[in-house]
Amino acid sequence: MGVSPSASDQRLTTMSQAIDSRPAPSEANPFHIAQRQFDEAAEYLDLEPALRELLRWPRREYKFTIPVRMDGGGTRVFHGYRVQYNDALGPTKGGLRWHPEETLDTVRALAAWMTWKTAVMDIPLGGGKGGVTCNPKELSEGERERLARGWMRVMARELGEHRDVPAPDVYTNPRIMAWMMDEYEVITGRSHPAVITGKPLVVGGSVGRDDATARGGVLCVREACRRTKVNPRGTYAIQGFGNAGQYAALLHEDILGGGKLVAVSDTSAALHNPDGFDPRETVDYKLRNGHLAGLPGSREISSDELLALDVDVLYPSALENVITETNAGDIKARIICELANGPTTPEADEILNRAGVHVIPDFLANAGGVTVSYFEQVQGTYNYYWTLDKVHRELEANMVNAYRAVCKMHDEQQVHMRMAAYLVAVARVAEAVKIRGWV
Ligand code: GLU
């Protein structure tokens, strides 16, 4: 099955507090989790106290209001965010989520993970994240455009290809990036294709950006199967069927040379078919209907049953805190490829590690997206665009190198894969901070 970025693929969209230093173990606040993970790595690396304090907090954060004229005549005020977590390795980089449960703390966590993500990939960028608390499904096209432009009007002076470069994430898409770039260019009076990535091709997007997150994850799975001797043509399940989950379904068999997609889920349903779903038909059904419920040939199961299926590869591809201490013990997958950001809580992590599951941690597994965003930024900056073949070759080289660097650390230090990824990433950022003379 060939997968190329066709017009229909462009329709795949991502429609898919003050912190105390020792949060309670059951804490599900993603920023507490991000800080706990960092603290463990800092301890392991024996970072000095000032460096630790600098890296466990965002360098800058913006929280603001965005008034939007609604179609019905009134004005609604939305809450927007941008966190520029760390820019020691380069301009901050990271997506924008439009989600009803977005808070400053979710954005902080995601901005921290972006910092470790660009660092583990060894690309010259820092980490940032932004968002708006809203339910975009309830907004008209015009309201979404005014919200996108309103966000950019507040943030424009703090962004730029040499400062901070946003991109799509959950419930934002290339169209929204185009409106934002356009607003930025209206404000600055200049062309700035590299101020934002994940744009439509016609306004300076990169070929291969649309499926890059999933492609990077599936490439890691290919490497992981070789390393752990798991059957690459075995079974796989996908939890979450937005942009990353849909493309993972389409790419898995191509990249691994076979496989059987036995379960899929989205917010409408979790579905099982031991004989295997056809990935293309499943994606087409989701695109036609907007949800998976009712997919022919499937049996409905619970989300926890999906996570507990006896599969070779499990792709958590939705949001944070899906694999927790209550369901981690039931997981039978040999490899977990975290296409979502933060799907596994630290307590669940320990259970998975004890069980010997090979976890490809989120900020490695889903780094293909930001890597091709970086390529898009490079192309936009010198205004010359690459072929799909070149994007794929460069992405593959970057992913394989990063996966191997993490495995090397895992073998040398005898730490689990997430900690190995943290050690690689945090050491790189710490070195840049020190060499710049910040601490
Ligand atoms: N939102 C994606 C992520 O979490 C992509 C970020 C980017 O392309 O800058 O990695």
GROMACS .gro file of C-alpha atoms and ligand atoms in nm:
model
  449
    1MET     CA    1   0.000   0.000   0.000
    2GLY     CA    2   0.160   0.326  -0.109
    3VAL     CA    3   0.119   0.636   0.101
    4SER     CA    4   0.183   0.971  -0.056
    5PRO     CA    5   0.066   1.315   0.051
    6SER     CA    6  -0.235   1.346  -0.177
    7ALA     CA    7  -0.513   1.603  -0.164
    8SER     CA    8  -0.720   1.365   0.047
    9ASP     CA    9  -0.432   1.326   0.291
   10GLN     CA   10  -0.438   1.701   0.335
   11ARG     CA   11  -0.784   1.648   0.483
   12LEU     CA   12  -0.633   1.453   0.767
   13THR     CA   13  -0.626   1.715   1.035
   14THR     CA   14  -0.535   1.707   1.396
   15MET     CA   15  -0.910   1.741   1.475
   16SER     CA   16  -0.809   1.465   1.613
   17GLN     CA   17  -0.072   2.657   3.977
   18ALA     CA   18   0.196   2.708   4.126
   19ILE     CA   19   0.395   2.395   4.141
   20ASP     CA   20   0.513   2.239   4.457
   21SER     CA   21   0.838   2.060   4.414
   22ARG     CA   22   0.718   1.726   4.547
   23PRO     CA   23   0.378   1.650   4.400
   24ALA     CA   24   0.181   1.360   4.547
   25PRO     CA   25   0.245   1.033   4.362
   26SER     CA   26  -0.112   1.016   4.232
   27GLU     CA   27  -0.085   1.364   4.081
   28ALA     CA   28  -0.210   1.367   3.721
   29ASN     CA   29  -0.109   1.727   3.651
   30PRO     CA   30   0.112   1.684   3.342
   31PHE     CA   31   0.353   1.958   3.448
   32HIS     CA   32   0.408   1.789   3.783
   33ILE     CA   33   0.482   1.471   3.590
   34ALA     CA   34   0.722   1.653   3.355
   35GLN     CA   35   0.903   1.802   3.655
   36ARG     CA   36   0.924   1.466   3.833
   37GLN     CA   37   1.071   1.305   3.523
   38PHE     CA   38   1.320   1.589   3.484
   39ASP     CA   39   1.415   1.578   3.855
   40GLU     CA   40   1.498   1.210   3.824
   41ALA     CA   41   1.721   1.276   3.521
   42ALA     CA   42   1.886   1.577   3.691
   43GLU     CA   43   1.960   1.361   3.994
   44TYR     CA   44   2.109   1.093   3.777
   45LEU     CA   45   2.324   1.346   3.588
   46ASP     CA   46   2.412   1.513   3.918
   47LEU     CA   47   2.330   1.858   3.780
   48GLU     CA   48   2.427   2.151   3.996
   49PRO     CA   49   2.138   2.324   4.182
   50ALA     CA   50   2.118   2.642   3.969
   51LEU     CA   51   2.115   2.444   3.646
   52ARG     CA   52   1.845   2.218   3.790
   53GLU     CA   53   1.628   2.513   3.892
   54LEU     CA   54   1.670   2.675   3.550
   55LEU     CA   55   1.574   2.362   3.358
   56ARG     CA   56   1.277   2.259   3.571
   57TRP     CA   57   1.088   2.582   3.494
   58PRO     CA   58   0.989   2.764   3.173
   59ARG     CA   59   1.206   3.063   3.088
   60ARG     CA   60   0.908   3.269   2.973
   61GLU     CA   61   0.533   3.220   2.969
   62TYR     CA   62   0.245   3.422   2.832
   63LYS     CA   63  -0.118   3.394   2.940
   64PHE     CA   64  -0.363   3.627   2.774
   65THR     CA   65  -0.719   3.688   2.661
   66ILE     CA   66  -0.841   3.686   2.302
   67PRO     CA   67  -1.174   3.858   2.231
   68VAL     CA   68  -1.346   3.706   1.926
   69ARG     CA   69  -1.653   3.839   1.744
   70MET     CA   70  -1.894   3.548   1.717
   71ASP     CA   71  -2.120   3.481   1.420
   72GLY     CA   72  -2.426   3.542   1.637
   73GLY     CA   73  -2.321   3.904   1.702
   74GLY     CA   74  -2.168   3.892   2.053
   75THR     CA   75  -1.804   3.874   2.159
   76ARG     CA   76  -1.652   3.576   2.341
   77VAL     CA   77  -1.329   3.599   2.534
   78PHE     CA   78  -1.092   3.301   2.503
   79HIS     CA   79  -0.784   3.225   2.713
   80GLY     CA   80  -0.459   3.179   2.520
   81TYR     CA   81  -0.111   3.062   2.620
   82ARG     CA   82   0.244   3.037   2.496
   83VAL     CA   83   0.529   2.892   2.698
   84GLN     CA   84   0.889   2.935   2.577
   85TYR     CA   85   1.046   2.670   2.791
   86ASN     CA   86   1.412   2.679   2.695
   87ASP     CA   87   1.606   2.830   2.406
   88ALA     CA   88   1.964   2.729   2.486
   89LEU     CA   89   1.985   2.506   2.175
   90GLY     CA   90   1.800   2.747   1.944
   91PRO     CA   91   1.466   2.925   1.889
   92THR     CA   92   1.180   2.771   2.087
   93LYS     CA   93   0.964   2.539   1.879
   94GLY     CA   94   0.636   2.363   1.938
   95GLY     CA   95   0.273   2.328   1.850
   96LEU     CA   96  -0.053   2.495   1.947
   97ARG     CA   97  -0.336   2.294   2.102
   98TRP     CA   98  -0.694   2.411   2.096
   99HIS     CA   99  -0.863   2.201   2.360
  100PRO     CA  100  -1.144   2.253   2.612
  101GLU     CA  101  -0.920   2.133   2.895
  102GLU     CA  102  -0.611   2.333   2.803
  103THR     CA  103  -0.449   2.507   3.101
  104LEU     CA  104  -0.122   2.685   3.163
  105ASP     CA  105   0.008   2.366   3.324
  106THR     CA  106  -0.071   2.139   3.029
  107VAL     CA  107   0.108   2.388   2.805
  108ARG     CA  108   0.406   2.405   3.042
  109ALA     CA  109   0.439   2.026   3.043
  110LEU     CA  110   0.418   2.006   2.668
  111ALA     CA  111   0.672   2.287   2.632
  112ALA     CA  112   0.914   2.100   2.859
  113TRP     CA  113   0.867   1.782   2.655
  114MET     CA  114   0.931   1.984   2.335
  115THR     CA  115   1.262   2.096   2.485
  116TRP     CA  116   1.369   1.737   2.543
  117LYS     CA  117   1.227   1.635   2.205
  118THR     CA  118   1.433   1.874   1.994
  119ALA     CA  119   1.736   1.796   2.210
  120VAL     CA  120   1.706   1.417   2.177
  121MET     CA  121   1.673   1.467   1.799
  122ASP     CA  122   1.986   1.682   1.803
  123ILE     CA  123   1.824   1.961   1.599
  124PRO     CA  124   1.917   2.323   1.673
  125LEU     CA  125   1.591   2.427   1.837
  126GLY     CA  126   1.459   2.482   2.186
  127GLY     CA  127   1.115   2.388   2.316
  128GLY     CA  128   0.787   2.575   2.345
  129LYS     CA  129   0.415   2.512   2.329
  130GLY     CA  130   0.097   2.716   2.308
  131GLY     CA  131  -0.273   2.677   2.316
  132VAL     CA  132  -0.621   2.812   2.358
  133THR     CA  133  -0.888   2.680   2.594
  134CYS     CA  134  -1.174   2.617   2.354
  135ASN     CA  135  -1.375   2.350   2.178
  136PRO     CA  136  -1.300   2.412   1.810
  137LYS     CA  137  -1.575   2.171   1.706
  138GLU     CA  138  -1.826   2.428   1.835
  139LEU     CA  139  -1.674   2.714   1.635
  140SER     CA  140  -1.759   2.811   1.279
  141GLU     CA  141  -1.486   2.848   1.018
  142GLY     CA  142  -1.504   3.228   1.050
  143GLU     CA  143  -1.480   3.212   1.431
  144ARG     CA  144  -1.179   2.981   1.408
  145GLU     CA  145  -1.009   3.223   1.169
  146ARG     CA  146  -1.072   3.519   1.400
  147LEU     CA  147  -0.944   3.319   1.698
  148ALA     CA  148  -0.626   3.221   1.508
  149ARG     CA  149  -0.561   3.580   1.400
  150GLY     CA  150  -0.642   3.708   1.751
  151TRP     CA  151  -0.388   3.468   1.907
  152MET     CA  152  -0.126   3.586   1.659
  153ARG     CA  153  -0.201   3.956   1.721
  154VAL     CA  154  -0.118   3.907   2.090
  155MET     CA  155   0.190   3.692   2.034
  156ALA     CA  156   0.340   3.835   1.712
  157ARG     CA  157   0.607   4.046   1.878
  158GLU     CA  158   0.732   3.751   2.082
  159LEU     CA  159   0.760   3.512   1.783
  160GLY     CA  160   0.977   3.488   1.473
  161GLU     CA  161   1.199   3.239   1.291
  162HIS     CA  162   1.486   3.333   1.521
  163ARG     CA  163   1.280   3.341   1.842
  164ASP     CA  164   0.985   3.107   1.862
  165VAL     CA  165   0.814   2.906   1.588
  166PRO     CA  166   0.466   2.754   1.643
  167ALA     CA  167   0.314   2.455   1.460
  168PRO     CA  168  -0.002   2.241   1.468
  169ASP     CA  169  -0.098   2.005   1.749
  170VAL     CA  170  -0.423   1.863   1.886
  171TYR     CA  171  -0.724   2.026   1.710
  172THR     CA  172  -0.520   2.272   1.508
  173ASN     CA  173  -0.430   2.217   1.143
  174PRO     CA  174  -0.247   2.359   0.836
  175ARG     CA  175  -0.533   2.601   0.760
  176ILE     CA  176  -0.498   2.759   1.104
  177MET     CA  177  -0.121   2.788   1.050
  178ALA     CA  178  -0.187   2.969   0.718
  179TRP     CA  179  -0.415   3.226   0.887
  180MET     CA  180  -0.159   3.281   1.159
  181MET     CA  181   0.129   3.327   0.915
  182ASP     CA  182  -0.083   3.566   0.711
  183GLU     CA  183  -0.166   3.773   1.021
  184TYR     CA  184   0.203   3.781   1.117
  185GLU     CA  185   0.294   3.904   0.769
  186VAL     CA  186   0.022   4.172   0.783
  187ILE     CA  187   0.163   4.292   1.116
  188THR     CA  188   0.529   4.290   1.007
  189GLY     CA  189   0.475   4.393   0.644
  190ARG     CA  190   0.714   4.122   0.521
  191SER     CA  191   0.710   3.765   0.397
  192HIS     CA  192   0.790   3.520   0.679
  193PRO     CA  193   0.730   3.162   0.567
  194ALA     CA  194   0.952   3.026   0.847
  195VAL     CA  195   0.759   3.193   1.132
  196ILE     CA  196   0.528   2.895   1.161
  197THR     CA  197   0.541   2.536   1.035
  198GLY     CA  198   0.286   2.273   0.939
  199LYS     CA  199   0.151   2.513   0.675
  200PRO     CA  200  -0.032   2.407   0.358
  201LEU     CA  201   0.211   2.337   0.072
  202VAL     CA  202   0.094   2.632  -0.136
  203VAL     CA  203   0.208   2.885   0.127
  204GLY     CA  204   0.546   2.734   0.214
  205GLY     CA  205   0.465   2.404   0.382
  206SER     CA  206   0.700   2.108   0.342
  207VAL     CA  207   0.614   1.790   0.161
  208GLY     CA  208   0.613   1.503   0.409
  209ARG     CA  209   0.508   1.716   0.708
  210ASP     CA  210   0.156   1.573   0.716
  211ASP     CA  211   0.252   1.215   0.806
  212ALA     CA  212   0.587   1.296   0.971
  213THR     CA  213   0.489   1.232   1.334
  214ALA     CA  214   0.354   0.886   1.256
  215ARG     CA  215   0.637   0.806   1.012
  216GLY     CA  216   0.898   0.886   1.277
  217GLY     CA  217   0.720   0.665   1.531
  218VAL     CA  218   0.681   0.373   1.292
  219LEU     CA  219   1.051   0.400   1.197
  220CYS     CA  220   1.134   0.369   1.568
  221VAL     CA  221   0.908   0.063   1.588
  222ARG     CA  222   1.095  -0.091   1.294
  223GLU     CA  223   1.424  -0.038   1.479
  224ALA     CA  224   1.270  -0.164   1.804
  225CYS     CA  225   1.146  -0.486   1.639
  226ARG     CA  226   1.498  -0.554   1.513
  227ARG     CA  227   1.645  -0.488   1.854
  228THR     CA  228   1.395  -0.681   2.065
  229LYS     CA  229   1.328  -0.958   1.809
  230VAL     CA  230   0.955  -0.879   1.809
  231ASN     CA  231   0.781  -0.993   1.489
  232PRO     CA  232   0.759  -0.681   1.265
  233ARG     CA  233   0.469  -0.840   1.076
  234GLY     CA  234   0.271  -0.910   1.395
  235THR     CA  235  -0.035  -0.739   1.539
  236TYR     CA  236  -0.080  -0.374   1.636
  237ALA     CA  237  -0.344  -0.157   1.804
  238ILE     CA  238  -0.396   0.218   1.783
  239GLN     CA  239  -0.551   0.415   2.069
  240GLY     CA  240  -0.655   0.758   1.938
  241PHE     CA  241  -0.734   0.813   1.571
  242GLY     CA  242  -0.643   1.175   1.496
  243ASN     CA  243  -0.363   1.280   1.263
  244ALA     CA  244  -0.089   1.067   1.419
  245GLY     CA  245  -0.305   0.757   1.475
  246GLN     CA  246  -0.450   0.761   1.124
  247TYR     CA  247  -0.114   0.795   0.955
  248ALA     CA  248   0.036   0.527   1.181
  249ALA     CA  249  -0.238   0.292   1.058
  250LEU     CA  250  -0.149   0.376   0.697
  251LEU     CA  251   0.229   0.359   0.735
  252HIS     CA  252   0.284   0.067   0.972
  253GLU     CA  253   0.252  -0.211   0.713
  254ASP     CA  254   0.450  -0.019   0.451
  255ILE     CA  255   0.746   0.044   0.679
  256LEU     CA  256   0.743  -0.290   0.862
  257GLY     CA  257   0.663  -0.500   0.557
  258GLY     CA  258   0.336  -0.632   0.699
  259GLY     CA  259   0.128  -0.648   1.016
  260LYS     CA  260  -0.232  -0.671   1.128
  261LEU     CA  261  -0.426  -0.376   1.272
  262VAL     CA  262  -0.651  -0.550   1.526
  263ALA     CA  263  -0.792  -0.256   1.726
  264VAL     CA  264  -0.854   0.117   1.690
  265SER     CA  265  -1.025   0.375   1.907
  266ASP     CA  266  -1.128   0.738   1.917
  267THR     CA  267  -1.357   0.936   2.149
  268SER     CA  268  -1.661   0.765   1.990
  269ALA     CA  269  -1.562   0.398   2.039
  270ALA     CA  270  -1.290   0.135   2.085
  271LEU     CA  271  -1.317  -0.141   1.824
  272HIS     CA  272  -1.165  -0.486   1.790
  273ASN     CA  273  -1.130  -0.713   1.488
  274PRO     CA  274  -0.900  -1.015   1.540
  275ASP     CA  275  -0.892  -1.072   1.162
  276GLY     CA  276  -0.752  -0.723   1.110
  277PHE     CA  277  -0.895  -0.393   0.987
  278ASP     CA  278  -0.800  -0.260   0.646
  279PRO     CA  279  -0.608   0.059   0.739
  280ARG     CA  280  -0.712   0.262   0.431
  281GLU     CA  281  -1.081   0.171   0.471
  282THR     CA  282  -1.066   0.252   0.842
  283VAL     CA  283  -0.916   0.597   0.777
  284ASP     CA  284  -1.166   0.663   0.496
  285TYR     CA  285  -1.455   0.565   0.727
  286LYS     CA  286  -1.328   0.806   0.994
  287LEU     CA  287  -1.287   1.087   0.739
  288ARG     CA  288  -1.635   1.029   0.594
  289ASN     CA  289  -1.816   1.000   0.927
  290GLY     CA  290  -1.601   1.206   1.163
  291HIS     CA  291  -1.586   0.912   1.408
  292LEU     CA  292  -1.506   0.540   1.425
  293ALA     CA  293  -1.827   0.417   1.592
  294GLY     CA  294  -2.021   0.185   1.364
  295LEU     CA  295  -1.720   0.075   1.157
  296PRO     CA  296  -1.832  -0.242   0.974
  297GLY     CA  297  -1.680  -0.573   1.085
  298SER     CA  298  -1.585  -0.454   1.431
  299ARG     CA  299  -1.679  -0.546   1.786
  300GLU     CA  300  -1.698  -0.272   2.046
  301ILE     CA  301  -1.470  -0.310   2.349
  302SER     CA  302  -1.376  -0.074   2.633
  303SER     CA  303  -1.070   0.154   2.613
  304ASP     CA  304  -0.902  -0.050   2.886
  305GLU     CA  305  -0.968  -0.372   2.694
  306LEU     CA  306  -0.800  -0.218   2.392
  307LEU     CA  307  -0.492  -0.128   2.595
  308ALA     CA  308  -0.482  -0.482   2.740
  309LEU     CA  309  -0.493  -0.666   2.405
  310ASP     CA  310  -0.220  -0.918   2.337
  311VAL     CA  311  -0.050  -0.730   2.051
  312ASP     CA  312   0.307  -0.684   1.938
  313VAL     CA  313   0.285  -0.306   1.912
  314LEU     CA  314   0.056  -0.059   2.089
  315TYR     CA  315   0.039   0.302   1.972
  316PRO     CA  316  -0.113   0.539   2.233
  317SER     CA  317  -0.187   0.830   1.998
  318ALA     CA  318  -0.429   1.064   2.175
  319LEU     CA  319  -0.372   1.263   2.493
  320GLU     CA  320  -0.195   1.248   2.830
  321ASN     CA  321  -0.244   1.002   3.120
  322VAL     CA  322  -0.404   0.712   2.933
  323ILE     CA  323  -0.178   0.437   3.069
  324THR     CA  324  -0.202   0.462   3.446
  325GLU     CA  325  -0.123   0.250   3.750
  326THR     CA  326  -0.472   0.099   3.728
  327ASN     CA  327  -0.440  -0.043   3.375
  328ALA     CA  328  -0.061  -0.073   3.317
  329GLY     CA  329  -0.046  -0.417   3.483
  330ASP     CA  330  -0.283  -0.557   3.218
  331ILE     CA  331  -0.077  -0.445   2.920
  332LYS     CA  332   0.052  -0.732   2.709
  333ALA     CA  333   0.204  -0.538   2.419
  334ARG     CA  334   0.574  -0.606   2.358
  335ILE     CA  335   0.646  -0.257   2.224
  336ILE     CA  336   0.468   0.068   2.313
  337CYS     CA  337   0.523   0.355   2.072
  338GLU     CA  338   0.399   0.675   2.239
  339LEU     CA  339   0.275   0.889   1.952
  340ALA     CA  340   0.080   1.102   2.202
  341ASN     CA  341   0.257   1.338   2.438
  342GLY     CA  342   0.258   1.214   2.798
  343PRO     CA  343   0.031   0.907   2.763
  344THR     CA  344   0.200   0.714   3.048
  345THR     CA  345   0.208   0.825   3.412
  346PRO     CA  346   0.531   0.766   3.612
  347GLU     CA  347   0.359   0.497   3.823
  348ALA     CA  348   0.252   0.314   3.506
  349ASP     CA  349   0.602   0.354   3.368
  350GLU     CA  350   0.746   0.160   3.660
  351ILE     CA  351   0.497  -0.122   3.607
  352LEU     CA  352   0.579  -0.140   3.234
  353ASN     CA  353   0.952  -0.138   3.303
  354ARG     CA  354   0.920  -0.420   3.553
  355ALA     CA  355   0.721  -0.618   3.297
  356GLY     CA  356   0.997  -0.567   3.039
  357VAL     CA  357   0.783  -0.377   2.785
  358HIS     CA  358   0.998  -0.188   2.535
  359VAL     CA  359   0.862   0.169   2.564
  360ILE     CA  360   0.960   0.416   2.292
  361PRO     CA  361   0.904   0.732   2.496
  362ASP     CA  362   0.686   1.012   2.362
  363PHE     CA  363   0.948   1.275   2.299
  364LEU     CA  364   1.143   1.030   2.084
  365ALA     CA  365   0.849   0.838   1.933
  366ASN     CA  366   0.659   1.145   1.812
  367ALA     CA  367   0.959   1.362   1.723
  368GLY     CA  368   0.915   1.309   1.348
  369GLY     CA  369   0.668   1.599   1.338
  370VAL     CA  370   0.899   1.859   1.481
  371THR     CA  371   1.188   1.720   1.277
  372VAL     CA  372   1.007   1.783   0.949
  373SER     CA  373   0.889   2.116   1.094
  374TYR     CA  374   1.257   2.197   1.131
  375PHE     CA  375   1.311   2.097   0.765
  376GLU     CA  376   1.017   2.323   0.674
  377GLN     CA  377   1.175   2.610   0.866
  378VAL     CA  378   1.507   2.554   0.687
  379GLN     CA  379   1.334   2.546   0.347
  380GLY     CA  380   1.130   2.857   0.426
  381THR     CA  381   1.439   3.043   0.540
  382TYR     CA  382   1.632   2.987   0.219
  383ASN     CA  383   1.315   2.983   0.008
  384TYR     CA  384   1.400   2.664  -0.173
  385TYR     CA  385   1.196   2.348  -0.129
  386TRP     CA  386   1.300   1.984  -0.103
  387THR     CA  387   1.160   1.673  -0.274
  388LEU     CA  388   0.956   1.420  -0.078
  389ASP     CA  389   1.234   1.170  -0.123
  390LYS     CA  390   1.485   1.405   0.042
  391VAL     CA  391   1.249   1.475   0.334
  392HIS     CA  392   1.195   1.102   0.388
  393ARG     CA  393   1.568   1.024   0.371
  394GLU     CA  394   1.662   1.302   0.613
  395LEU     CA  395   1.382   1.211   0.854
  396GLU     CA  396   1.478   0.845   0.854
  397ALA     CA  397   1.842   0.927   0.924
  398ASN     CA  398   1.746   1.160   1.212
  399MET     CA  399   1.502   0.912   1.367
  400VAL     CA  400   1.735   0.614   1.345
  401ASN     CA  401   2.025   0.815   1.493
  402ALA     CA  402   1.812   0.939   1.781
  403TYR     CA  403   1.666   0.594   1.853
  404ARG     CA  404   2.017   0.444   1.855
  405ALA     CA  405   2.157   0.719   2.080
  406VAL     CA  406   1.880   0.647   2.332
  407CYS     CA  407   1.938   0.268   2.311
  408LYS     CA  408   2.310   0.322   2.364
  409MET     CA  409   2.240   0.521   2.680
  410HIS     CA  410   1.987   0.255   2.790
  411ASP     CA  411   2.251  -0.018   2.748
  412GLU     CA  412   2.542   0.175   2.900
  413GLN     CA  413   2.359   0.315   3.202
  414GLN     CA  414   2.114   0.026   3.251
  415VAL     CA  415   1.821   0.270   3.277
  416HIS     CA  416   1.480   0.231   3.113
  417MET     CA  417   1.416   0.388   2.773
  418ARG     CA  418   1.239   0.704   2.896
  419MET     CA  419   1.517   0.779   3.140
  420ALA     CA  420   1.775   0.707   2.870
  421ALA     CA  421   1.602   0.959   2.641
  422TYR     CA  422   1.596   1.213   2.926
  423LEU     CA  423   1.965   1.161   2.994
  424VAL     CA  424   2.058   1.219   2.628
  425ALA     CA  425   1.834   1.526   2.599
  426VAL     CA  426   1.893   1.693   2.935
  427ALA     CA  427   2.271   1.650   2.905
  428ARG     CA  428   2.266   1.830   2.567
  429VAL     CA  429   2.056   2.122   2.692
  430ALA     CA  430   2.261   2.144   3.013
  431GLU     CA  431   2.582   2.161   2.812
  432ALA     CA  432   2.445   2.444   2.595
  433VAL     CA  433   2.330   2.634   2.905
  434LYS     CA  434   2.673   2.601   3.063
  435ILE     CA  435   2.868   2.688   2.750
  436ARG     CA  436   2.656   3.003   2.708
  437GLY     CA  437   2.754   3.095   3.063
  438TRP     CA  438   2.397   3.110   3.200
  439VAL     CA  439   2.496   2.925   3.516
  440GLU     N1  440   0.300   1.948   1.789
  440GLU     C1  441   0.403   1.859   1.744
  440GLU     C2  442   0.478   1.799   1.861
  440GLU     O1  443   0.428   1.786   1.971
  440GLU     C3  444   0.493   1.924   1.642
  440GLU     C4  445   0.565   2.047   1.689
  440GLU     C5  446   0.633   2.123   1.578
  440GLU     O2  447   0.624   2.079   1.464
  440GLU     O3  448   0.693   2.226   1.607
  440GLU     O4  449   0.588   1.754   1.847
   0.00000   0.00000   0.00000
